[in-house]
Amino acid sequence: MQRGRLASIPRTMGDDKTARQAPTNNGLTTPEDAVKRVLGGERRALAHAITELERMSPTAPKLLQALQPHLGNALVLGITGPPGAGKSTLVNAIIKHLRTKGKRVGVIAVDPSSPVSGGAILGDRIRMTAALDDNDVFVRSLASRGYLGGLSPAAVRIIDALDAGKFDIILLETVGTGQNEIDVAEVADIRIVISAPGLGDDIQAMKSGLLEIADILVVNKGDRDDAERTMHQLIGALSIRASTGKKVPVLKTTATTGAGVAELMQAVLDLGVEIRSAPQAERRRKRARYLIARAAADLVAGRIKGGSTKGLNDLSDAVLAGTLRPEDAAKKLLKD
Amino acid sequence: MQRGRLASIPRTMGDDKTARQAPTNNGLTTPEDAVKRVLGGERRALAHAITELERMSPTAPKLLQALQPHLGNALVLGITGPPGAGKSTLVNAIIKHLRTKGKRVGVIAVDPSSPVSGGAILGDRIRMTAALDDNDVFVRSLASRGYLGGLSPAAVRIIDALDAGKFDIILLETVGTGQNEIDVAEVADIRIVISAPGLGDDIQAMKSGLLEIADILVVNKGDRDDAERTMHQLIGALSIRASTGKKVPVLKTTATTGAGVAELMQAVLDLGVEIRSAPQAERRRKRARYLIARAAADLVAGRIKGGSTKGLNDLSDAVLAGTLRPEDAAKKLLKD
């Protein structure tokens, strides 16, 4: 019964079920009108605009251009971590906290496009947003790009729409597989990596990658006996790479009670002051460069993997024979 | 006490602690000699050769060339899956089963180079290989490439050494974060994806990526009540993409008792017949192409992410404005 109900809920939440039924561009609404309504805080207009941007409809470019003058206020927080760390619960607690401070919160939850998990993850999103009827919270669940869980390019456009819609903080939550970790690192202004005590060997191993991208480390489930030990392990692991000069706070939260969330958000806002001082155009270009770089990498890798020219076969044989490093073979290929 | 003991065990197992102390190329051993000893089943010689290949010592190219005529017999099984599925226990059970059939088994365990997890994962490896003093089982724990857990290029060279050393089956086990999943797909002859009931939402989500690369799906912890349900979910998810024409067996194992392992290995050997019929040079070239493709993708992506030329800024702005797709921007860039 419960499962059936969940399965019938559309991927995209907010009010846009209605919006989707509205005509896309019937001459009554222009992109300028749409933007005016988004700026005016009309929830339905925002949901509609986001849907246009997600599917990159014909009107989307005009919409994006009309949004341009109104961008640069939002702070994008990437939230990632291994399975079982309690990301969704913590996101929920962060929303609650930010609402008490009068902040408007957008959430983009990257949801691998899996027939297996669709229902379950939407279930999560629904539990997460008890605040769904709050006009100052907007949640969008987003399918991931392709089969390995990378971030959809649509996420970058949706960030712009939420920014223009005067959401102060945008939470970009990913499930924390490898590709997602990279993607959050490239797109977010601040990267929060969530861990928890007792996650086991494999998950500890994932931390090695996550440690590298973290601006703030959080040990959730802080009410557990072994939370302190996990914190000390993380602090120890961080000190090994302290040579990078980046100071990474390690904080403890208990998402279920909200303990530690205020301190976490204070750390975020402290970092945010510095980040906002950077030119806004450069912050946004960095996101675009990431999209272009990934597309170029895919193109190049695809051509090489599928290739069977004599030149490529010779280079492959040289790599197998140990007379050429893959990097040097790649350089040679790229020159040609 | 236990922890301290683990921490002092070298990353690389087998007999090569002794081998490492032996002179690398003191005029007494030539690569041809070394290969002769590897082919003759000398464990210490194999361990030494692998160490040379792992760190790509000056003698490694000659060694690889001397190995060439003796390659192509081993079947490489990629074993991956989400954390908590019981990969290590199943690898252990597979080793036991293959030993009863007289097969020689090499294991390459890709171990993210994490200061946090190092000890824990080595602990796993040790539990796994009760068979460490068996001359027909060889285990090598391998650091991952870079910070996101990709497969080290050394793995491809070590496959060759184990192949020449007459190991029939090479198990390439990865912890199953995103990058590793791709890597196993590219390098292995057969990809076994391990799941288990009751792994929770996040982990179910990871399955979407793993499903795509699987040649065989295994539901481990098959003695649990909900194992059947997990199997049906997976079979359902597979049927959705049945259009690819690839038939993916879904098997049930209980690694702790060994139940189902014989059936799993039979499915592997059935697939292996077909795979071995493909030209051996092409199987190996595919691995080399993957290494070259990845290096090229990294080079290209790195240049674009770090770039700030006028041309790139213009393309970035066009992507942000929605007038150019990232893919088209990438094509333009690659042309220049």
XYZ file of C-alpha atoms in Angstrom:
672
model
C 0.000 0.000 0.000
C 2.689 2.417 1.109
C 4.973 1.274 -1.703
C 2.268 1.687 -4.304
C 1.615 5.197 -3.166
C 5.258 6.131 -3.358
C 5.625 4.681 -6.814
C 2.874 6.913 -8.130
C 4.515 10.123 -6.966
C 6.217 11.964 -9.823
C 10.017 12.359 -9.768
C 9.707 16.070 -9.713
C 8.228 17.623 -6.643
C 7.165 21.107 -5.761
C 4.015 22.320 -7.470
C 5.054 21.598 -10.968
C 2.697 18.771 -11.625
C 0.227 21.550 -12.260
C 2.847 23.606 -14.040
C 3.614 20.782 -16.422
C 0.021 20.698 -17.519
C 0.123 24.404 -18.305
C 1.044 25.338 -21.884
C 4.776 25.817 -22.280
C 4.765 28.872 -24.488
C 1.337 29.773 -25.663
C 2.005 33.430 -26.343
C 0.550 34.401 -22.985
C 3.842 34.012 -21.106
C 7.186 35.239 -22.363
C 10.490 34.294 -20.733
C 10.605 37.840 -19.332
C 7.184 37.348 -17.745
C 8.240 33.997 -16.384
C 11.384 35.485 -14.852
C 9.408 38.345 -13.356
C 7.148 35.830 -11.652
C 10.123 33.756 -10.478
C 11.730 36.872 -9.021
C 8.430 37.757 -7.401
C 8.524 34.486 -5.498
C 5.780 32.663 -7.390
C 6.371 29.071 -6.555
C 4.495 27.690 -9.511
C 6.421 29.895 -11.923
C 9.695 28.689 -10.424
C 8.672 25.046 -10.676
C 7.666 25.605 -14.276
C 10.898 27.409 -15.126
C 12.948 24.629 -13.580
C 11.113 22.033 -15.608
C 11.867 24.011 -18.773
C 15.533 24.186 -17.805
C 15.720 20.538 -16.828
C 14.479 19.321 -20.177
C 16.175 22.186 -22.039
C 13.007 23.196 -23.874
C 13.165 25.667 -26.798
C 12.388 28.558 -24.462
C 15.101 27.589 -21.964
C 17.931 29.674 -23.520
C 15.821 32.836 -23.401
C 14.856 32.033 -19.850
C 18.485 31.585 -18.832
C 19.420 34.880 -20.427
C 16.609 36.688 -18.635
C 17.835 35.156 -15.351
C 21.423 36.387 -15.784
C 21.108 39.825 -14.124
C 19.640 38.251 -11.009
C 22.296 35.692 -10.179
C 25.105 35.343 -7.682
C 23.466 35.556 -4.289
C 22.986 31.886 -3.493
C 25.619 29.777 -1.804
C 25.764 26.236 -3.181
C 26.564 23.571 -0.582
C 27.546 20.172 -1.897
C 26.521 17.458 0.541
C 27.878 14.004 -0.021
C 29.132 10.993 1.848
C 29.038 7.224 1.935
C 25.786 5.298 2.134
C 24.492 5.013 5.665
C 25.985 8.251 6.974
C 22.544 9.817 7.324
C 22.735 12.449 4.574
C 18.985 12.812 4.072
C 18.291 13.207 7.774
C 21.021 15.801 8.065
C 19.736 17.693 5.029
C 16.366 17.752 6.748
C 17.929 19.113 9.939
C 19.848 21.750 7.975
C 16.644 22.902 6.279
C 14.914 23.213 9.653
C 17.791 25.207 11.106
C 18.076 27.560 8.151
C 14.327 28.197 8.248
C 14.558 29.347 11.862
C 17.143 31.876 10.634
C 14.782 33.077 7.912
C 16.907 31.676 5.089
C 15.249 30.341 1.951
C 16.522 26.891 1.028
C 16.627 25.119 -2.319
C 17.480 21.430 -2.503
C 18.688 19.563 -5.579
C 18.794 15.867 -4.796
C 20.657 13.866 -7.375
C 18.907 10.631 -7.790
C 20.507 7.922 -9.914
C 18.070 7.058 -12.656
C 17.491 3.582 -11.388
C 14.330 1.594 -11.847
C 15.277 -0.269 -8.676
C 15.811 2.698 -6.417
C 13.421 5.285 -7.803
C 10.686 4.627 -5.307
C 12.961 4.306 -2.338
C 14.771 7.526 -3.004
C 11.588 9.447 -3.607
C 10.393 8.043 -0.324
C 13.456 9.582 1.276
C 12.841 12.906 -0.331
C 9.328 12.904 0.985
C 10.352 12.042 4.516
C 12.965 14.743 4.214
C 10.626 17.500 3.288
C 8.029 17.693 5.961
C 8.467 21.315 4.920
C 7.096 20.770 1.423
C 4.275 23.241 1.883
C 6.693 25.882 3.130
C 7.027 28.507 0.379
C 10.634 29.135 1.340
C 11.814 25.583 0.747
C 12.014 24.132 -2.729
C 13.062 20.548 -3.425
C 13.892 19.106 -6.811
C 14.804 15.505 -7.294
C 16.971 15.118 -10.360
C 17.899 12.070 -12.383
C 21.620 11.555 -12.762
C 23.412 11.783 -16.064
C 23.928 8.413 -17.687
C 24.527 5.175 -15.969
C 27.323 5.968 -13.607
C 25.624 8.553 -11.507
C 27.342 11.692 -12.726
C 25.666 15.007 -12.175
C 23.193 16.053 -14.829
C 24.138 19.271 -16.631
C 20.606 20.365 -15.755
C 21.758 20.775 -12.141
C 23.886 23.755 -13.149
C 20.907 25.420 -14.829
C 18.609 24.680 -11.904
C 21.111 26.288 -9.543
C 20.663 29.469 -11.579
C 16.874 29.299 -11.370
C 16.915 28.803 -7.591
C 19.469 31.585 -7.254
C 17.272 33.981 -9.209
C 14.297 32.779 -7.146
C 16.091 34.249 -4.112
C 16.992 31.025 -2.374
C 19.897 31.885 -0.098
C 21.302 28.405 0.293
C 21.146 25.636 -2.284
C 21.837 22.150 -0.989
C 23.159 19.828 -3.683
C 22.866 16.351 -2.245
C 24.421 13.339 -3.957
C 24.506 9.697 -2.945
C 28.271 9.640 -2.766
C 29.455 7.202 -5.383
C 32.738 8.126 -7.025
C 31.539 10.143 -9.983
C 29.121 12.117 -7.869
C 31.880 13.057 -5.507
C 33.892 14.604 -8.293
C 30.850 16.374 -9.614
C 29.904 17.935 -6.315
C 33.483 19.096 -5.924
C 33.338 20.898 -9.248
C 29.931 22.481 -8.940
C 29.451 23.433 -5.283
C 30.843 26.515 -3.570
C 31.411 24.552 -0.353
C 31.708 20.795 -0.018
C 30.399 19.129 3.131
C 31.371 15.479 3.462
C 29.307 13.453 5.896
C 30.569 10.365 7.618
C 29.363 8.354 10.592
C 30.787 5.868 13.067
C 30.486 2.174 12.391
C 30.185 2.172 8.623
C 32.585 -0.706 8.091
C 35.660 -1.337 5.984
C 34.430 -0.643 2.473
C 32.859 2.599 3.450
C 35.931 3.722 5.311
C 37.805 3.107 2.101
C 35.508 5.490 0.268
C 36.499 8.178 2.689
C 39.912 8.417 1.114
C 38.389 10.009 -1.960
C 35.886 12.036 -0.001
C 38.532 13.454 2.314
C 40.243 15.094 -0.628
C 37.268 17.162 -1.683
C 35.922 18.157 1.742
C 35.840 21.763 2.888
C 34.031 20.658 6.043
C 33.889 17.150 7.474
C 30.912 16.071 9.524
C 30.657 13.001 11.722
C 26.951 12.379 11.965
C 25.281 10.040 14.487
C 27.289 11.951 17.067
C 25.345 10.397 19.921
C 26.987 7.046 19.304
C 29.751 5.923 21.626
C 32.256 5.535 18.828
C 31.660 8.976 17.276
C 34.682 10.472 19.035
C 36.891 7.715 17.729
C 35.710 8.330 14.162
C 36.416 12.040 14.590
C 39.925 11.331 15.785
C 40.522 8.991 12.861
C 39.407 11.661 10.431
C 41.466 14.354 12.108
C 44.444 12.027 11.926
C 43.850 11.310 8.256
C 43.521 15.020 7.527
C 46.747 15.867 9.332
C 48.616 13.572 6.956
C 47.688 15.772 4.042
C 47.977 19.007 6.025
C 50.713 20.101 3.604
C 48.032 21.420 1.250
C 47.481 24.237 3.728
C 43.704 23.847 3.609
C 42.142 23.790 7.065
C 39.195 21.429 7.182
C 36.955 21.681 10.268
C 35.745 18.345 11.624
C 32.342 18.751 13.265
C 29.958 16.407 15.021
C 26.212 16.339 14.407
C 23.264 14.259 15.484
C 20.840 14.874 12.663
C 17.938 13.161 14.415
C 18.010 15.694 17.287
C 19.549 18.621 15.418
C 22.558 18.740 17.742
C 25.575 20.356 16.115
C 23.687 21.669 13.098
C 23.921 25.320 14.204
C 27.712 24.976 14.534
C 27.907 23.348 11.119
C 25.959 26.167 9.513
C 28.139 28.746 11.261
C 31.210 27.085 9.730
C 29.485 27.210 6.344
C 28.648 30.892 6.653
C 32.216 31.688 7.748
C 33.531 30.036 4.606
C 30.794 31.684 2.560
C 32.049 35.194 3.321
C 35.311 34.403 1.578
C 33.650 32.637 -1.322
C 31.257 35.458 -2.055
C 34.193 37.841 -2.310
C 35.327 36.042 -5.497
C 33.945 37.420 -8.762
C 30.554 35.898 -9.405
C 31.141 35.396 -13.149
C 34.206 33.272 -12.371
C 32.260 31.094 -9.907
C 29.681 30.383 -12.568
C 32.229 29.879 -15.347
C 33.934 27.254 -13.235
C 30.696 25.260 -13.333
C 30.439 25.613 -17.101
C 34.092 24.646 -17.590
C 33.394 21.508 -15.621
C 30.506 20.580 -17.949
C 32.637 21.240 -21.029
C 35.632 19.380 -19.612
C 33.556 16.338 -18.825
C 31.955 16.309 -22.268
C 35.382 16.637 -23.899
C 36.825 13.853 -21.742
C 33.921 11.583 -22.673
C 34.346 12.348 -26.365
C 38.063 11.687 -26.334
C 37.838 8.534 -24.231
C 34.998 7.162 -26.335
C 36.940 7.638 -29.552
C 40.019 5.923 -28.168
C 38.192 3.000 -26.563
C 36.300 2.291 -29.765
C 39.290 2.872 -32.018
C 41.272 0.240 -33.892
C 43.518 2.202 -36.209
C 47.030 0.956 -36.815
C 48.414 3.951 -34.931
C 46.307 3.198 -31.872
C 47.095 -0.514 -32.004
C 50.810 0.265 -32.119
C 50.497 2.595 -29.141
C 48.453 -0.037 -27.270
C 51.061 -2.685 -27.935
C 53.794 -0.330 -26.730
C 51.859 0.298 -23.511
C 51.396 -3.446 -23.000
C 55.085 -3.989 -23.655
C 55.960 -1.372 -21.074
C 57.950 0.768 -23.523
C 55.440 3.632 -23.392
C 53.470 5.058 -20.485
C 49.706 5.444 -21.067
C 50.135 9.185 -20.442
C 52.712 9.486 -23.213
C 50.601 7.409 -25.579
C 47.706 9.761 -24.827
C 49.846 12.830 -25.551
C 50.941 11.359 -28.869
C 47.365 10.561 -29.817
C 46.083 14.000 -28.874
C 48.769 15.630 -31.012
C 47.585 13.745 -34.092
C 47.829 -4.953 19.868
C 45.964 -6.488 16.953
C 45.841 -3.129 15.181
C 49.536 -2.549 15.684
C 50.305 -5.916 14.215
C 48.198 -5.255 11.135
C 49.738 -1.856 10.609
C 53.189 -3.381 10.366
C 52.251 -5.770 7.583
C 53.460 -4.548 4.201
C 50.866 -3.631 1.544
C 52.183 -6.281 -0.706
C 51.747 -9.850 0.329
C 53.059 -13.076 -0.968
C 56.731 -13.758 -0.369
C 58.024 -10.576 -1.796
C 59.159 -8.995 1.392
C 62.147 -11.225 0.897
C 62.124 -10.550 -2.814
C 62.263 -6.811 -2.256
C 65.424 -7.198 -0.302
C 66.979 -9.095 -3.168
C 68.957 -7.028 -5.659
C 66.809 -5.854 -8.567
C 69.247 -6.406 -11.379
C 72.641 -7.297 -10.113
C 73.842 -9.063 -13.210
C 72.961 -12.444 -11.742
C 69.345 -12.386 -12.954
C 68.240 -11.262 -16.382
C 64.594 -10.622 -17.306
C 64.739 -13.873 -19.278
C 65.904 -15.739 -16.181
C 63.214 -14.089 -14.115
C 60.554 -15.081 -16.603
C 61.836 -18.631 -16.728
C 61.491 -18.846 -12.965
C 58.019 -17.282 -13.082
C 56.963 -19.793 -15.709
C 58.440 -22.562 -13.598
C 56.076 -21.643 -10.799
C 58.616 -20.075 -8.442
C 56.520 -18.043 -6.116
C 59.297 -15.766 -5.000
C 60.245 -14.974 -8.580
C 56.626 -14.113 -9.358
C 56.326 -11.855 -6.332
C 59.527 -10.131 -7.321
C 58.434 -9.701 -10.935
C 55.122 -8.226 -9.831
C 56.882 -5.742 -7.612
C 59.045 -4.693 -10.539
C 55.956 -4.261 -12.694
C 54.019 -2.439 -10.014
C 56.649 0.227 -9.575
C 57.616 0.123 -13.262
C 61.308 -0.342 -12.538
C 63.895 0.060 -15.311
C 63.854 -3.696 -15.954
C 60.050 -3.854 -16.195
C 59.779 -3.260 -19.970
C 62.176 -6.121 -20.693
C 60.284 -8.300 -18.278
C 56.975 -7.499 -19.972
C 58.445 -8.309 -23.361
C 59.787 -11.621 -22.129
C 56.312 -12.424 -20.730
C 54.531 -11.780 -24.053
C 54.775 -15.272 -25.581
C 53.239 -16.813 -22.466
C 50.048 -14.798 -22.159
C 46.389 -15.336 -22.875
C 45.373 -18.306 -20.762
C 44.018 -16.569 -17.691
C 40.429 -15.459 -17.384
C 40.072 -12.139 -15.561
C 36.981 -11.860 -13.373
C 36.055 -8.411 -12.177
C 34.295 -8.593 -8.827
C 32.600 -5.481 -7.578
C 29.532 -4.350 -5.710
C 28.303 -1.940 -3.095
C 29.791 -1.852 0.391
C 28.300 -4.477 2.672
C 27.483 -7.023 -0.030
C 30.133 -9.392 1.273
C 32.643 -9.212 -1.568
C 35.660 -10.325 0.439
C 33.872 -13.319 1.922
C 32.649 -14.352 -1.510
C 36.123 -13.980 -3.006
C 37.328 -16.268 -0.254
C 34.630 -18.830 -1.083
C 35.440 -18.618 -4.796
C 39.118 -19.275 -4.087
C 38.212 -22.323 -1.994
C 35.932 -23.687 -4.708
C 38.428 -23.159 -7.506
C 41.144 -24.860 -5.472
C 39.004 -27.994 -5.138
C 38.849 -28.001 -8.960
C 42.626 -27.726 -9.191
C 42.544 -24.188 -10.597
C 45.298 -21.736 -9.718
C 43.902 -18.418 -8.542
C 45.434 -14.947 -8.584
C 43.772 -12.102 -6.705
C 44.343 -8.408 -7.312
C 42.572 -6.443 -4.619
C 42.321 -2.765 -5.378
C 42.724 -0.905 -2.192
C 42.091 2.839 -2.154
C 45.243 4.452 -0.870
C 43.655 5.691 2.274
C 45.478 6.309 5.496
C 42.184 5.678 7.265
C 41.328 2.380 5.690
C 44.701 0.856 4.978
C 44.785 -1.279 8.073
C 41.186 -2.387 7.857
C 41.423 -3.458 4.265
C 44.652 -5.309 4.808
C 42.913 -7.030 7.678
C 40.262 -8.141 5.218
C 42.814 -9.434 2.797
C 44.396 -11.475 5.527
C 41.126 -12.960 6.713
C 40.377 -13.700 3.090
C 43.482 -15.657 2.393
C 43.621 -18.386 4.901
C 45.154 -19.934 1.801
C 48.184 -17.653 1.827
C 50.629 -20.527 2.153
C 48.983 -22.342 -0.757
C 51.388 -22.147 -3.698
C 48.474 -22.030 -6.125
C 46.902 -18.891 -4.706
C 48.569 -15.517 -5.064
C 47.133 -12.332 -3.557
C 48.300 -8.840 -4.320
C 46.811 -5.803 -2.633
C 47.191 -2.776 -4.848
C 46.893 0.918 -4.106
C 44.404 2.718 -6.299
C 45.374 5.362 -8.779
C 44.976 8.878 -7.430
C 42.413 10.047 -4.989
C 39.198 8.821 -6.467
C 39.855 5.150 -6.402
C 40.474 4.452 -10.073
C 42.356 1.344 -11.039
C 46.119 1.625 -11.082
C 47.661 1.017 -14.518
C 49.886 -1.448 -12.665
C 46.892 -3.785 -12.413
C 47.024 -4.387 -16.161
C 50.708 -5.316 -15.958
C 50.158 -7.552 -12.942
C 47.426 -9.407 -14.814
C 50.079 -10.277 -17.405
C 52.492 -11.535 -14.761
C 49.864 -13.746 -13.122
C 48.781 -14.976 -16.537
C 52.335 -15.969 -17.416
C 52.657 -17.523 -13.963
C 49.929 -19.968 -15.026
C 47.137 -18.717 -12.822
C 43.935 -19.873 -14.489
C 41.591 -17.374 -12.924
C 42.478 -13.851 -11.856
C 40.033 -12.190 -9.488
C 40.126 -8.410 -9.710
C 38.257 -7.170 -6.681
C 37.322 -3.513 -6.260
C 35.430 -1.764 -3.505
C 32.706 -0.634 -5.853
C 32.771 3.132 -5.865
C 31.890 4.714 -9.199
C 35.294 4.988 -10.802
C 36.214 1.457 -9.839
C 33.076 0.136 -11.427
C 34.024 1.652 -14.761
C 37.550 0.382 -14.440
C 36.565 -3.193 -13.734
C 34.228 -3.079 -16.705
C 37.058 -2.073 -18.997
C 39.727 -4.426 -17.750
C 37.995 -7.675 -16.807
C 36.937 -10.417 -19.184
C 33.820 -11.106 -17.109
C 32.184 -8.742 -14.650
C 30.497 -10.192 -11.560
C 28.433 -7.680 -9.627
C 27.601 -8.651 -6.060
C 24.600 -7.360 -4.210
C 22.838 -8.426 -1.037
C 19.441 -8.002 0.562
C 18.854 -5.213 3.035
C 21.519 -2.765 1.933
C 19.239 0.243 2.140
C 18.256 3.073 -0.176
C 21.594 4.596 -1.038
C 23.102 1.284 -1.881
C 20.160 0.272 -3.994
C 20.752 3.464 -5.917
C 24.310 2.394 -6.676
C 22.958 -0.694 -8.301
C 21.715 1.314 -11.240
C 25.286 1.871 -12.368
C 26.402 -1.605 -11.438
C 23.565 -3.266 -13.308
C 24.822 -1.804 -16.565
C 28.241 -3.399 -16.379
C 27.268 -6.812 -14.987
C 27.771 -10.000 -16.977
C 26.604 -11.993 -13.954
C 24.631 -10.675 -11.004
C 24.991 -12.318 -7.606
C 22.740 -11.850 -4.626
C 24.921 -12.805 -1.703
C 23.673 -13.493 1.839
C 21.221 -15.845 0.139
C 20.180 -17.385 3.449
C 18.355 -14.217 4.424
C 14.575 -14.138 4.186
C 14.557 -11.166 1.841
C 17.107 -12.602 -0.622
C 14.377 -13.807 -2.977
C 12.821 -10.376 -3.022
C 16.150 -8.755 -3.900
C 16.594 -11.291 -6.712
C 13.175 -10.470 -8.114
C 13.909 -6.749 -7.948
C 17.122 -7.254 -9.863
C 15.499 -9.507 -12.440
C 12.806 -6.866 -12.880
C 15.364 -4.108 -13.288
C 17.275 -6.188 -15.821
C 14.153 -6.919 -17.868
C 13.666 -3.192 -18.373
C 16.901 -2.972 -20.269
C 16.502 -6.366 -21.942
C 16.547 -4.589 -25.306
C 20.352 -4.739 -25.283
C 20.024 -8.461 -25.939
C 22.563 -9.327 -23.264
C 21.383 -12.138 -20.987
C 22.570 -11.598 -17.449
C 22.188 -14.568 -15.088
C 21.057 -13.663 -11.565
C 22.457 -16.142 -9.052
C 22.187 -16.556 -5.314
C 25.135 -17.323 -3.040
C 25.775 -17.631 0.661
C 29.474 -16.910 0.850
C 29.761 -17.920 4.491
C 28.675 -21.501 3.739
C 29.780 -21.671 0.114
C 26.237 -22.351 -1.126
C 25.763 -21.337 -4.753
C 29.452 -20.785 -5.449
C 29.750 -23.873 -7.682
C 26.830 -22.634 -9.805
C 28.392 -19.179 -10.015
C 31.693 -20.612 -11.217
C 29.899 -22.781 -13.755
C 28.244 -19.650 -15.175
C 31.669 -18.010 -15.317
C 33.236 -20.942 -17.148
C 30.335 -21.031 -19.624
C 30.935 -17.385 -20.462
C 34.668 -17.986 -20.501
C 34.454 -20.405 -23.420
C 33.105 -17.639 -25.624
C 35.559 -15.063 -24.372
C 38.577 -17.231 -24.961
C 37.504 -17.672 -28.570
C 38.198 -13.964 -29.217
C 41.727 -13.143 -30.385
C 43.968 -12.809 -27.383
C 45.821 -9.764 -28.744
C 42.533 -7.894 -29.036
C 41.545 -8.724 -25.428
C 44.814 -7.317 -24.196
C 44.700 -4.283 -26.493
C 41.306 -3.411 -25.074
C 42.963 -3.063 -21.665
C 45.697 -0.854 -23.075
C 43.188 1.301 -24.960
C 41.365 1.824 -21.698
C 44.566 3.056 -20.017
C 45.320 5.387 -22.919
C 41.727 6.631 -23.118
C 41.667 7.447 -19.443
C 44.988 9.263 -19.590
C 43.788 11.263 -22.595
C 40.493 12.117 -20.890
C 42.365 13.301 -17.794
C 44.711 15.425 -19.870
C 41.905 17.049 -21.808
C 39.660 17.627 -18.792
C 42.545 19.033 -16.741
C 43.442 21.534 -19.449
C 39.856 22.727 -19.798
C 39.130 22.985 -16.071
C 42.275 24.996 -15.482
C 41.864 27.106 -18.608
C 40.859 30.771 -18.766
C 41.475 31.779 -22.355
C 39.039 34.149 -24.016
C 37.825 31.351 -26.274
C 37.048 29.077 -23.331
C 35.375 31.883 -21.368
C 33.159 32.652 -24.345
C 32.200 28.990 -24.676
C 31.537 28.791 -20.919
C 29.301 31.846 -21.060
C 27.414 30.354 -24.003
C 26.859 27.129 -22.040
C 25.631 29.117 -19.028
C 23.338 31.122 -21.280
C 21.892 27.935 -22.721
C 22.820 28.798 -26.311
C 25.396 26.004 -26.575
C 25.346 22.462 -25.247
C 28.440 21.363 -23.271
C 28.961 18.618 -25.856
C 29.062 21.132 -28.706
C 31.371 23.421 -26.759
C 33.651 20.429 -26.208
C 33.647 19.585 -29.924
C 34.560 23.167 -30.805
C 37.380 23.171 -28.280
C 38.779 19.841 -29.447
C 38.849 21.086 -33.040
C 41.028 24.039 -32.074
